[in-house]
Tab-separated table of N, CA and C in Angstrom:
chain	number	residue	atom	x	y	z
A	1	UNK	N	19.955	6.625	-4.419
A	1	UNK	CA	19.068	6.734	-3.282
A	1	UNK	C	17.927	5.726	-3.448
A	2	UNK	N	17.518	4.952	-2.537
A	2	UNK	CA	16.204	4.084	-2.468
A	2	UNK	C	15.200	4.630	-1.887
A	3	UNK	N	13.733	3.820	-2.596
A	3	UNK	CA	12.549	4.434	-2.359
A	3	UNK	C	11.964	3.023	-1.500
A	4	UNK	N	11.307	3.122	-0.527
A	4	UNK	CA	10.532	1.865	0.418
A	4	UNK	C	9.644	2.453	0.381
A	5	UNK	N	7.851	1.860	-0.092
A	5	UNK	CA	6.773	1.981	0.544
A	5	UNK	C	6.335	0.612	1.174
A	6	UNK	N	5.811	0.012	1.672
A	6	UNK	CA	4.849	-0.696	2.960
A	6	UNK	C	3.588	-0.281	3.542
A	7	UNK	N	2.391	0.110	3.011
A	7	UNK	CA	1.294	0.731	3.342
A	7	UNK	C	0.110	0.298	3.082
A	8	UNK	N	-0.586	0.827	3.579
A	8	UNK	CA	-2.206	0.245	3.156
A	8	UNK	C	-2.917	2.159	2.429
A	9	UNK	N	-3.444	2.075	1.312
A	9	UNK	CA	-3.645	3.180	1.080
A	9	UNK	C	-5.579	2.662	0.954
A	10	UNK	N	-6.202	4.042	0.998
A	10	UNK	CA	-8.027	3.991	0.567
A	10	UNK	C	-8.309	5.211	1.234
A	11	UNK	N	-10.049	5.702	0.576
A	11	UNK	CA	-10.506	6.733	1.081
A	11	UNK	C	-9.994	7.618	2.586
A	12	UNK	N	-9.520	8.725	2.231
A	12	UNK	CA	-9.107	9.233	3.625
A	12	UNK	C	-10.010	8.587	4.916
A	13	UNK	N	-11.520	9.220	4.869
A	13	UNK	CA	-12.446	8.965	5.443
A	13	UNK	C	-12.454	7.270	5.797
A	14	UNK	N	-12.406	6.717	5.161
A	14	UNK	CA	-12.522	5.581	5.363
A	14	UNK	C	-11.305	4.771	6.311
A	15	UNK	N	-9.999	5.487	5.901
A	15	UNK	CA	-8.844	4.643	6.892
A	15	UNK	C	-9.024	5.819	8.054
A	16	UNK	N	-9.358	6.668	8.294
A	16	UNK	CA	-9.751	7.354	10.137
A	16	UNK	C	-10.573	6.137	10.536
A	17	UNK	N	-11.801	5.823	9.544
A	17	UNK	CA	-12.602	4.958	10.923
A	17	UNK	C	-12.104	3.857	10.954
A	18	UNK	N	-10.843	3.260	10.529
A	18	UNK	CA	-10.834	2.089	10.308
A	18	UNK	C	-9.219	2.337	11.319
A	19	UNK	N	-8.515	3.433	11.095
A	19	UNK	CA	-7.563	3.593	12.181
A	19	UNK	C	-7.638	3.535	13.506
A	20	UNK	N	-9.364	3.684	13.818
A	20	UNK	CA	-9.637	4.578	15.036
A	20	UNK	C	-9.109	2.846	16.411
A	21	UNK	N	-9.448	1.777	15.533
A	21	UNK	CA	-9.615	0.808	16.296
A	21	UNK	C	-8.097	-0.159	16.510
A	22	UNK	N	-7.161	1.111	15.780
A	22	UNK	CA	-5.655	0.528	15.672
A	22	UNK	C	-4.697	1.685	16.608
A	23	UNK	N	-4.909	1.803	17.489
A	23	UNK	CA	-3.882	2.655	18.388
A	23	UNK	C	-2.287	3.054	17.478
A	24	UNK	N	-1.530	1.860	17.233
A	24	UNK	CA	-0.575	2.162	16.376
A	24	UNK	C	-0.539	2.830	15.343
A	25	UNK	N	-1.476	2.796	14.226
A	25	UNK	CA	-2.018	3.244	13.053
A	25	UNK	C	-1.825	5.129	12.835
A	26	UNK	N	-1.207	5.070	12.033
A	26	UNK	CA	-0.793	6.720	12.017
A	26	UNK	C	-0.824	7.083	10.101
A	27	UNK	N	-1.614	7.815	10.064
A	27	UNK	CA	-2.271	8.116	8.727
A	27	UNK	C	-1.342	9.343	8.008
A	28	UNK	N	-1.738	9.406	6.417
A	28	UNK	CA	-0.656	10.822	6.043
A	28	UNK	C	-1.642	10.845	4.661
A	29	UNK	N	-2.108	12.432	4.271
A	29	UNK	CA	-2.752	12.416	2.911
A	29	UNK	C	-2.173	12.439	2.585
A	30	UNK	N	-2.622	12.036	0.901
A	30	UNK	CA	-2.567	11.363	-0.387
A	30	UNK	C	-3.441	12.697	-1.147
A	31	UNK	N	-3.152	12.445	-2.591
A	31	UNK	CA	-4.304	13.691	-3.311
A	31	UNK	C	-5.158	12.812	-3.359
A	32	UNK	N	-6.272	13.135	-3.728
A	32	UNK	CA	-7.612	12.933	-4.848
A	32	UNK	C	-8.626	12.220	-3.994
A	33	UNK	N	-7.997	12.893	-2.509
A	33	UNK	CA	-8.942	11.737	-1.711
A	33	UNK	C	-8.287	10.818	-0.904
A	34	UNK	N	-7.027	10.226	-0.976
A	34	UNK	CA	-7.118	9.431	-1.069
A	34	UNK	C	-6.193	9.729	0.629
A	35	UNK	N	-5.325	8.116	1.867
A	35	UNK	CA	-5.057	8.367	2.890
A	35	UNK	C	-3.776	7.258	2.668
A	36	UNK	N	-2.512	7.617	3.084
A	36	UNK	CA	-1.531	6.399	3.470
A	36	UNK	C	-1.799	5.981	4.776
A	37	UNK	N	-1.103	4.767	5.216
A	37	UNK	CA	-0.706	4.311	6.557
A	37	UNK	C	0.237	3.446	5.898
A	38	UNK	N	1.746	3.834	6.891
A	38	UNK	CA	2.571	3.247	6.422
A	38	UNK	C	2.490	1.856	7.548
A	39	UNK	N	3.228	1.209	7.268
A	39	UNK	CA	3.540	-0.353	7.913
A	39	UNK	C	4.532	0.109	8.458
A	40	UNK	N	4.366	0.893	9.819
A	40	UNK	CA	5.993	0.895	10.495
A	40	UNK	C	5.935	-0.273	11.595
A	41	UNK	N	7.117	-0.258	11.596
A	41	UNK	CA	7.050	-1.890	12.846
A	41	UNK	C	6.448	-1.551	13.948
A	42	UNK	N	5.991	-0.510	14.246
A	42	UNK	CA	4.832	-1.367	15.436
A	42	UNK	C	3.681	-1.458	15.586
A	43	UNK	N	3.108	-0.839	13.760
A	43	UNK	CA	1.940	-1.390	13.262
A	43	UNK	C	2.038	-2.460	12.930
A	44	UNK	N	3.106	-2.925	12.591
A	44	UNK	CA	3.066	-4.327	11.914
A	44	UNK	C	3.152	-5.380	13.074
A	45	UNK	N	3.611	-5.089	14.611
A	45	UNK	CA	3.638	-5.823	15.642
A	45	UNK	C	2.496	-5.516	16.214
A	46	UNK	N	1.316	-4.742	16.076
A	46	UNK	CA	-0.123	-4.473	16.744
A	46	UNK	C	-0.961	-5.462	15.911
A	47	UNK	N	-0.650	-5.488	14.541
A	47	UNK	CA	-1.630	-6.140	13.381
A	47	UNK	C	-1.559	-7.529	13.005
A	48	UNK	N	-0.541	-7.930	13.545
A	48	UNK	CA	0.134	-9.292	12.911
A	48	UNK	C	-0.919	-10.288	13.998
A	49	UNK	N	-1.211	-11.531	13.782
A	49	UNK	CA	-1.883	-12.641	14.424
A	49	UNK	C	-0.627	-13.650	14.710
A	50	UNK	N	0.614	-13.311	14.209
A	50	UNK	CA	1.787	-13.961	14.916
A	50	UNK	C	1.996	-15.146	14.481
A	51	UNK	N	1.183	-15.136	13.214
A	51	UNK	CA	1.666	-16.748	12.411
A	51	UNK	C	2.398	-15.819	11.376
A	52	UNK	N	3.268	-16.276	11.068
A	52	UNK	CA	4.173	-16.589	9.298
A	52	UNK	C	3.433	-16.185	8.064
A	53	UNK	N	1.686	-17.160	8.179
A	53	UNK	CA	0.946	-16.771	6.688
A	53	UNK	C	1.156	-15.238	6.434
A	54	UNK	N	1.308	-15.289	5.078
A	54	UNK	CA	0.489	-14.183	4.659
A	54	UNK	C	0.301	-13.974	3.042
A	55	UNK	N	-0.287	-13.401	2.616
A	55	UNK	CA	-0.772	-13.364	1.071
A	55	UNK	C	0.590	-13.645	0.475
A	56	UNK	N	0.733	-14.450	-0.774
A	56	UNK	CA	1.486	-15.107	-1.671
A	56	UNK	C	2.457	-13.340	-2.491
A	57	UNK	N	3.514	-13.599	-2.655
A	57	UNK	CA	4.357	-12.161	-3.046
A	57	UNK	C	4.511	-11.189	-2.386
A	58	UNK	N	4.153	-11.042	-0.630
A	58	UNK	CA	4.057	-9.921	-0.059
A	58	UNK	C	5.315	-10.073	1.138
A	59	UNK	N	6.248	-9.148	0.896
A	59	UNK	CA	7.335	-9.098	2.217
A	59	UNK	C	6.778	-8.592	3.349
A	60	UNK	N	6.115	-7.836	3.483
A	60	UNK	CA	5.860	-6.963	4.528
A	60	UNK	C	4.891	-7.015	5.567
A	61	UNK	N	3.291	-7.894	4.816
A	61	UNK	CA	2.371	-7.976	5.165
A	61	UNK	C	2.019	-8.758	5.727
A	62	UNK	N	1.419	-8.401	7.046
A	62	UNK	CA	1.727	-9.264	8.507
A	62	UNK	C	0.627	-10.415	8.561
A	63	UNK	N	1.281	-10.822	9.129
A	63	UNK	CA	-0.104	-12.517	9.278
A	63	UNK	C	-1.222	-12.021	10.234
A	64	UNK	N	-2.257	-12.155	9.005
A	64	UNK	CA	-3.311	-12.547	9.028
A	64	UNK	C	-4.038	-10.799	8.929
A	65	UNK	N	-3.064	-9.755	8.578
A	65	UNK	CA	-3.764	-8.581	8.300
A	65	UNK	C	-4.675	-8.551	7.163
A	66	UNK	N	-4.395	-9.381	6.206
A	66	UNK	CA	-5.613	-9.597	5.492
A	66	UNK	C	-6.433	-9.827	5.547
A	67	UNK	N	-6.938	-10.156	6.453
A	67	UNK	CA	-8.880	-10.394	7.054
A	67	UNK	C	-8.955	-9.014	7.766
A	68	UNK	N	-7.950	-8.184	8.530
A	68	UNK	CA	-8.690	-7.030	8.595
A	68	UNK	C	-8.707	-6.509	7.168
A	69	UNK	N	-8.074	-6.146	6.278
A	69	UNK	CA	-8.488	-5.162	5.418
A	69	UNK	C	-9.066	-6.051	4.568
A	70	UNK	N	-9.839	-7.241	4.929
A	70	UNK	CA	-10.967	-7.787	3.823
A	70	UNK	C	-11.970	-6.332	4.684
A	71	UNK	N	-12.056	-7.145	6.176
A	71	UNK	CA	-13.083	-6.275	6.637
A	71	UNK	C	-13.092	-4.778	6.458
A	72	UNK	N	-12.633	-4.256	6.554
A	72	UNK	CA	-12.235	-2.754	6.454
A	72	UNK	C	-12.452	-2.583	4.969
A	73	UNK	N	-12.436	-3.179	4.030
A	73	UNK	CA	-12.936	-2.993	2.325
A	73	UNK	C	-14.442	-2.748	2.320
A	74	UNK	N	-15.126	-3.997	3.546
A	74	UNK	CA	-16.915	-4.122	3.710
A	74	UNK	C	-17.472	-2.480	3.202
A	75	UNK	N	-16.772	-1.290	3.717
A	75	UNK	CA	-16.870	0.307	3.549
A	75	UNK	C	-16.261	1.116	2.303
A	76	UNK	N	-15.790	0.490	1.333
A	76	UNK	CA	-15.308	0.990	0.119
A	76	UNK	C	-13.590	0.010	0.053
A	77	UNK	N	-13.307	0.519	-0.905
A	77	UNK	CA	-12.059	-0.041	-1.536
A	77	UNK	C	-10.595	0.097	-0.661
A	78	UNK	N	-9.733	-0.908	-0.385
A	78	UNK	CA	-8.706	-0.782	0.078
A	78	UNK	C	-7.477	-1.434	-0.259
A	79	UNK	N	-6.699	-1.098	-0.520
A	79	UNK	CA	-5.463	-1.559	-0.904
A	79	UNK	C	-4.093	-1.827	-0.104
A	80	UNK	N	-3.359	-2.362	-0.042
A	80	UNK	CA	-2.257	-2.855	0.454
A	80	UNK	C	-1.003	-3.120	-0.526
A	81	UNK	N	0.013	-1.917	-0.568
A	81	UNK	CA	1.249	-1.905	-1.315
A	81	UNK	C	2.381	-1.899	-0.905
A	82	UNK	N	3.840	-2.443	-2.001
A	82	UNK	CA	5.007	-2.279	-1.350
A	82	UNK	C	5.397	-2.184	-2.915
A	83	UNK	N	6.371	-1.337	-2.309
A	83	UNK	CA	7.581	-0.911	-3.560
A	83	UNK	C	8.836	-0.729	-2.940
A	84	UNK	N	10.113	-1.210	-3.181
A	84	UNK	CA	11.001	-1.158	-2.844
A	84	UNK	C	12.265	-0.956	-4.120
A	85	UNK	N	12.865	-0.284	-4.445
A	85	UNK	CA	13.831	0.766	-4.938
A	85	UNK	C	15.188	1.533	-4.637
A	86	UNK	N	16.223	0.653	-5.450
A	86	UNK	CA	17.324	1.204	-5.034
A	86	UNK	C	18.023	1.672	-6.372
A	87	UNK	N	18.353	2.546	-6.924
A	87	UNK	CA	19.249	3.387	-8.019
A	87	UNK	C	18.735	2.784	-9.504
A	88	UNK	N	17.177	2.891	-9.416
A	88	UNK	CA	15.788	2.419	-10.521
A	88	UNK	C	15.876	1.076	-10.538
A	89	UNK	N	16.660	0.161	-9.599
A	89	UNK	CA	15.829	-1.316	-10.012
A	89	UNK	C	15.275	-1.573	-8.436
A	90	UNK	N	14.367	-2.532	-8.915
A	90	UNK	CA	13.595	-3.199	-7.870
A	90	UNK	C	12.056	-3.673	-7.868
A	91	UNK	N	10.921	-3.517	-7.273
A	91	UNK	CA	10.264	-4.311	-7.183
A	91	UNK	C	8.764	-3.694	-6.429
A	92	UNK	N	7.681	-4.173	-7.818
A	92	UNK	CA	6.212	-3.662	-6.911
A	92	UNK	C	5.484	-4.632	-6.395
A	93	UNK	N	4.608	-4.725	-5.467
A	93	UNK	CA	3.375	-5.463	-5.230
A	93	UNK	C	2.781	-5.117	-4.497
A	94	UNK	N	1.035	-5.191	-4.933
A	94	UNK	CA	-0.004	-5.000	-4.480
A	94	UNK	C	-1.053	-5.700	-4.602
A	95	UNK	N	-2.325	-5.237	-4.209
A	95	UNK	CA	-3.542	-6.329	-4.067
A	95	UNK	C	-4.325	-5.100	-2.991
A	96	UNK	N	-6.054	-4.924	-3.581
A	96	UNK	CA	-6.857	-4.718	-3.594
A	96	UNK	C	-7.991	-4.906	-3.135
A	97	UNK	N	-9.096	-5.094	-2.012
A	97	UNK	CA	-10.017	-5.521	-1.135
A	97	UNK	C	-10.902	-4.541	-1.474
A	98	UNK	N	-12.067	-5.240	-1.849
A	98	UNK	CA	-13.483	-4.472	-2.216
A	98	UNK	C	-14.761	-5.499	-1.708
A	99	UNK	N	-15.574	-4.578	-0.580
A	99	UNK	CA	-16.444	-5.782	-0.489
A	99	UNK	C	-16.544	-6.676	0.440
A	100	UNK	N	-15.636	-6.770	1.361
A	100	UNK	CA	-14.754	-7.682	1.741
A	100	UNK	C	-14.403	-8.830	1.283
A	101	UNK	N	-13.574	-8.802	0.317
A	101	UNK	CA	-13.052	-9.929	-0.024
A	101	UNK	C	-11.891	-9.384	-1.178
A	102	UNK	N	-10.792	-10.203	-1.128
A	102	UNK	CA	-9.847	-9.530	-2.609
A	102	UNK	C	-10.389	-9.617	-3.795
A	103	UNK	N	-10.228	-8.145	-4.499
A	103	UNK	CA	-10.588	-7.911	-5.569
A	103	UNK	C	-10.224	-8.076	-6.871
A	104	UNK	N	-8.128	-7.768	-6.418
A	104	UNK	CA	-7.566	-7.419	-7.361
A	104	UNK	C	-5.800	-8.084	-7.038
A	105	UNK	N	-5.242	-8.553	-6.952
A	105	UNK	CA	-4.095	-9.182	-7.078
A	105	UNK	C	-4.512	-10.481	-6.167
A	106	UNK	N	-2.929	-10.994	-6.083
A	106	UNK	CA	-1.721	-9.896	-5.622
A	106	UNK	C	-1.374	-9.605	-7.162
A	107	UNK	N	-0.826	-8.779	-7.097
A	107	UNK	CA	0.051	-8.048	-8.669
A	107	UNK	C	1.845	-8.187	-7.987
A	108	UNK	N	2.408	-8.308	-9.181
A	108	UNK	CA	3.715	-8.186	-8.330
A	108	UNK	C	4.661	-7.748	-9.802
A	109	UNK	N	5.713	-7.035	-9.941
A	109	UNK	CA	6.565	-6.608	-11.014
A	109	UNK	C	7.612	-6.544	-10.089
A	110	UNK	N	8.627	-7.862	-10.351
A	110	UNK	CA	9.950	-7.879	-10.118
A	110	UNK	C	11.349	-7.224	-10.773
A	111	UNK	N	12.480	-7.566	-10.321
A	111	UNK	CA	13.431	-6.697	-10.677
A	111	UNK	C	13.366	-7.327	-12.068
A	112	UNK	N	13.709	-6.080	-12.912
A	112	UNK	CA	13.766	-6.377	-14.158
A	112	UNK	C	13.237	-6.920	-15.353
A	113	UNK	N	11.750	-7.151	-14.531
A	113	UNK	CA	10.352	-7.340	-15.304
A	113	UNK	C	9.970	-5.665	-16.196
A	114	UNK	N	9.685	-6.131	-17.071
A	114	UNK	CA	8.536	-4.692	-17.600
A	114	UNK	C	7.305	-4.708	-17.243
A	115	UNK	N	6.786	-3.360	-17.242
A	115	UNK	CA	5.381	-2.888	-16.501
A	115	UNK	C	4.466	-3.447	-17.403
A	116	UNK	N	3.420	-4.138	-17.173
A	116	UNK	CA	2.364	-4.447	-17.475
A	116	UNK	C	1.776	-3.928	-18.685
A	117	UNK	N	1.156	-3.786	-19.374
A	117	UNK	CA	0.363	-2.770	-20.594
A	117	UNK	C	-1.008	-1.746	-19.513
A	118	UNK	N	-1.273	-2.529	-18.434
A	118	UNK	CA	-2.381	-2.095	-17.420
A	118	UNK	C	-1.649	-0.964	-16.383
A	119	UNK	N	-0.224	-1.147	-16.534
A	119	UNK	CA	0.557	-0.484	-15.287
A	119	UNK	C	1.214	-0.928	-14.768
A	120	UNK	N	1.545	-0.370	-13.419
A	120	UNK	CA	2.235	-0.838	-12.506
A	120	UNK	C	1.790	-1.411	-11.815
A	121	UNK	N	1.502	-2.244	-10.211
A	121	UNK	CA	0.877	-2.854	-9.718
A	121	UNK	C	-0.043	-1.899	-8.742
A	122	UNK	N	1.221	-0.483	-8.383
A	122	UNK	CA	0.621	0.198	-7.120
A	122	UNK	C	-0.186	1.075	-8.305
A	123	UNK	N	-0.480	1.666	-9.134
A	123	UNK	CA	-0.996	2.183	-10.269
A	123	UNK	C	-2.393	1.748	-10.322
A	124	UNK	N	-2.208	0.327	-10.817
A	124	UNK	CA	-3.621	-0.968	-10.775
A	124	UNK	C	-4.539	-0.811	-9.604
A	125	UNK	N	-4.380	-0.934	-8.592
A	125	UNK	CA	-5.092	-0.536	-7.237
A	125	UNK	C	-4.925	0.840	-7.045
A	126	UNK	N	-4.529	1.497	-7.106
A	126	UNK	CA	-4.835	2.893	-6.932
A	126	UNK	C	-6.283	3.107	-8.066
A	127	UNK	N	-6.010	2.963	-9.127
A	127	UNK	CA	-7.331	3.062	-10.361
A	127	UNK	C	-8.345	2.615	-9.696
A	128	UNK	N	-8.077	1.315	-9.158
A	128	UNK	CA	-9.301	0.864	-8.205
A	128	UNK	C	-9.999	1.769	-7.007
A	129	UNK	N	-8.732	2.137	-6.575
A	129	UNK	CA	-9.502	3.209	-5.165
A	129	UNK	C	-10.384	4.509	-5.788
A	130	UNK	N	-9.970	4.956	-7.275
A	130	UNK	CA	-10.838	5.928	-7.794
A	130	UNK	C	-9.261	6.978	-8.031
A	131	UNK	N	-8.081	6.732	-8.489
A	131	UNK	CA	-7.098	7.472	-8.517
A	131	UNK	C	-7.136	7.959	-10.372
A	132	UNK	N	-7.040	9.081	-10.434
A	132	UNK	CA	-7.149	9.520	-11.948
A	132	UNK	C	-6.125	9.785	-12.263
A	133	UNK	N	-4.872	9.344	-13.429
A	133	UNK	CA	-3.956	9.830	-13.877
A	133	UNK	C	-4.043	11.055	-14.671
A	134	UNK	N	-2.919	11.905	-14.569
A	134	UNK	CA	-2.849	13.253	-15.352
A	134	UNK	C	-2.643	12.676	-16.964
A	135	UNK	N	-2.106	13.614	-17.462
A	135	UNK	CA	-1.612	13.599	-18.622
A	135	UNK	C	-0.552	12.855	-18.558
A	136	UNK	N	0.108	13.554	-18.178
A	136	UNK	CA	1.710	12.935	-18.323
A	136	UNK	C	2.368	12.503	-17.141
A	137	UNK	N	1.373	11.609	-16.488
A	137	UNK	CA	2.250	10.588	-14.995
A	137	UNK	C	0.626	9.933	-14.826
A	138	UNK	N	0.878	8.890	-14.204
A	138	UNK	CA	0.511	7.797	-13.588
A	138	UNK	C	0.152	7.579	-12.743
A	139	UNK	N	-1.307	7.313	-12.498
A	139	UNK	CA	-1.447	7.361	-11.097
A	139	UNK	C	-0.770	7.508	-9.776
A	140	UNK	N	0.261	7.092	-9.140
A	140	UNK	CA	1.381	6.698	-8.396
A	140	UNK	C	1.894	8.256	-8.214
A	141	UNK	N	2.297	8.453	-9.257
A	141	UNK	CA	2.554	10.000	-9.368
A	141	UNK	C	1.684	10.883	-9.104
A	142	UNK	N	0.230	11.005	-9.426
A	142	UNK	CA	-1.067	11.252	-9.224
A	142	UNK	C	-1.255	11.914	-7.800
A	143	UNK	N	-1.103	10.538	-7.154
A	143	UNK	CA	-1.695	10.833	-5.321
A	143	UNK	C	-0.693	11.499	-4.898
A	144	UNK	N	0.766	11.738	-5.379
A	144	UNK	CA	1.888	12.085	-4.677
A	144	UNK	C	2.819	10.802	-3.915
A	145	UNK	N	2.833	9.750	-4.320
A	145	UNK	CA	3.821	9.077	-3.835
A	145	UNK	C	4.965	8.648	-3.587
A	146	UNK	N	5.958	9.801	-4.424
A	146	UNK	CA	6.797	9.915	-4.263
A	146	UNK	C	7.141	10.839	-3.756
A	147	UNK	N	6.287	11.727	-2.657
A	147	UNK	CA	6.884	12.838	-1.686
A	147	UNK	C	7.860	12.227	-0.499
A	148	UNK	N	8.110	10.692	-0.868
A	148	UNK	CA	9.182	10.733	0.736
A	148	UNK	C	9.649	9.030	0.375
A	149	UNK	N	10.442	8.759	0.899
A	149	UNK	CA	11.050	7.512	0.246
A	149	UNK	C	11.609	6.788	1.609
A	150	UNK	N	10.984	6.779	2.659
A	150	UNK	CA	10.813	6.018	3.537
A	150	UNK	C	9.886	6.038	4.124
A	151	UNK	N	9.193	4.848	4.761
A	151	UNK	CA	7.570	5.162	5.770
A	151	UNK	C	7.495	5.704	6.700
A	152	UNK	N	8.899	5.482	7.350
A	152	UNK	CA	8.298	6.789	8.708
A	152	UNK	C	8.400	7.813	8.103
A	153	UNK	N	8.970	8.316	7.073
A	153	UNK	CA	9.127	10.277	6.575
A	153	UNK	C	7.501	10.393	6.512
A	154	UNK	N	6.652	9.327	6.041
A	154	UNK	CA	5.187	10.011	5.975
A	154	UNK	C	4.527	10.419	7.431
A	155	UNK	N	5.260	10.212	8.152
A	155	UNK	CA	4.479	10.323	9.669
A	155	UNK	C	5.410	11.552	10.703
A	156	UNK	N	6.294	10.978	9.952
A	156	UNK	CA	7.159	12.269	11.016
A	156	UNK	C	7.452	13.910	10.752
């Protein structure tokens, strides 16, 4: 079975006011605080500026959504992840906006790379948003991110 995320995760509070100005934008909690929005295609066709660019290692992330979530960071920390997963191999990347401006990647762990000594990539920015690992799991595990293994299951 495969796992797809595509999302922008940060303070619950913080992605409502920052949803409020995205009609498409459809939110799902996270623990510890924290809010998903997945990248379903017609967030990604509301958000996109309709050029090609977009941050270096990222499949998903639409041109030129990175200047909103620089802006949308101006209010606390925000992140932008993808993980994609089919029968344990595959592939993370993320990157981090604090401030407005990037903070923290892009991070990226390809197929058949080992995890970092720091983590994983979606792990790395989550720590950033204020995500506390348990004992025995990892941030990632932490917020609950593996309650659903496609982006629309978080909305529907």
């Amino acid at each position: 079975m495969g796992y797809v995320l595509h999302a922008v995760i940060a303070d619950g509070a913080l992605l409502r006011g920052a949803a409020r100005d995205v009609a498409a934008a459809r939110l799902a909690p996270l623990g510890q605080g924290l809010s998903l929005m997945p990248m379903t295609d017609t967030l990604f066709d509301a958000v996109t500026d309709g050029g090609p660019a977009r941050p270096p290692g990222f499949r998903r992330l639409p041109g030129g959504f990175d200047a909103l979530l620089a802006t949308w960071s101006a209010a606390g920390p925000v992140a932008y992840v993808e993980a994609e997963y089919f029968g344990g191999v595959g592939e993370q990347r993320a990157a981090a906006w604090g401030g407005g401006t990037l903070v923290l990647g892009p991070l990226r762990v390809g197929e058949g790379q080992g995890l970092p000594a720091a983590g994983s990539p979606i792990s790395q920015v989550l720590r950033r948003l204020g995500a506390v690992a348990g004992t025995d799991e990892d941030e990632f595990t932490a917020v609950g991110l593996g309650r659903h293994r496609d982006p629309e299951a978080w909305i529907g």
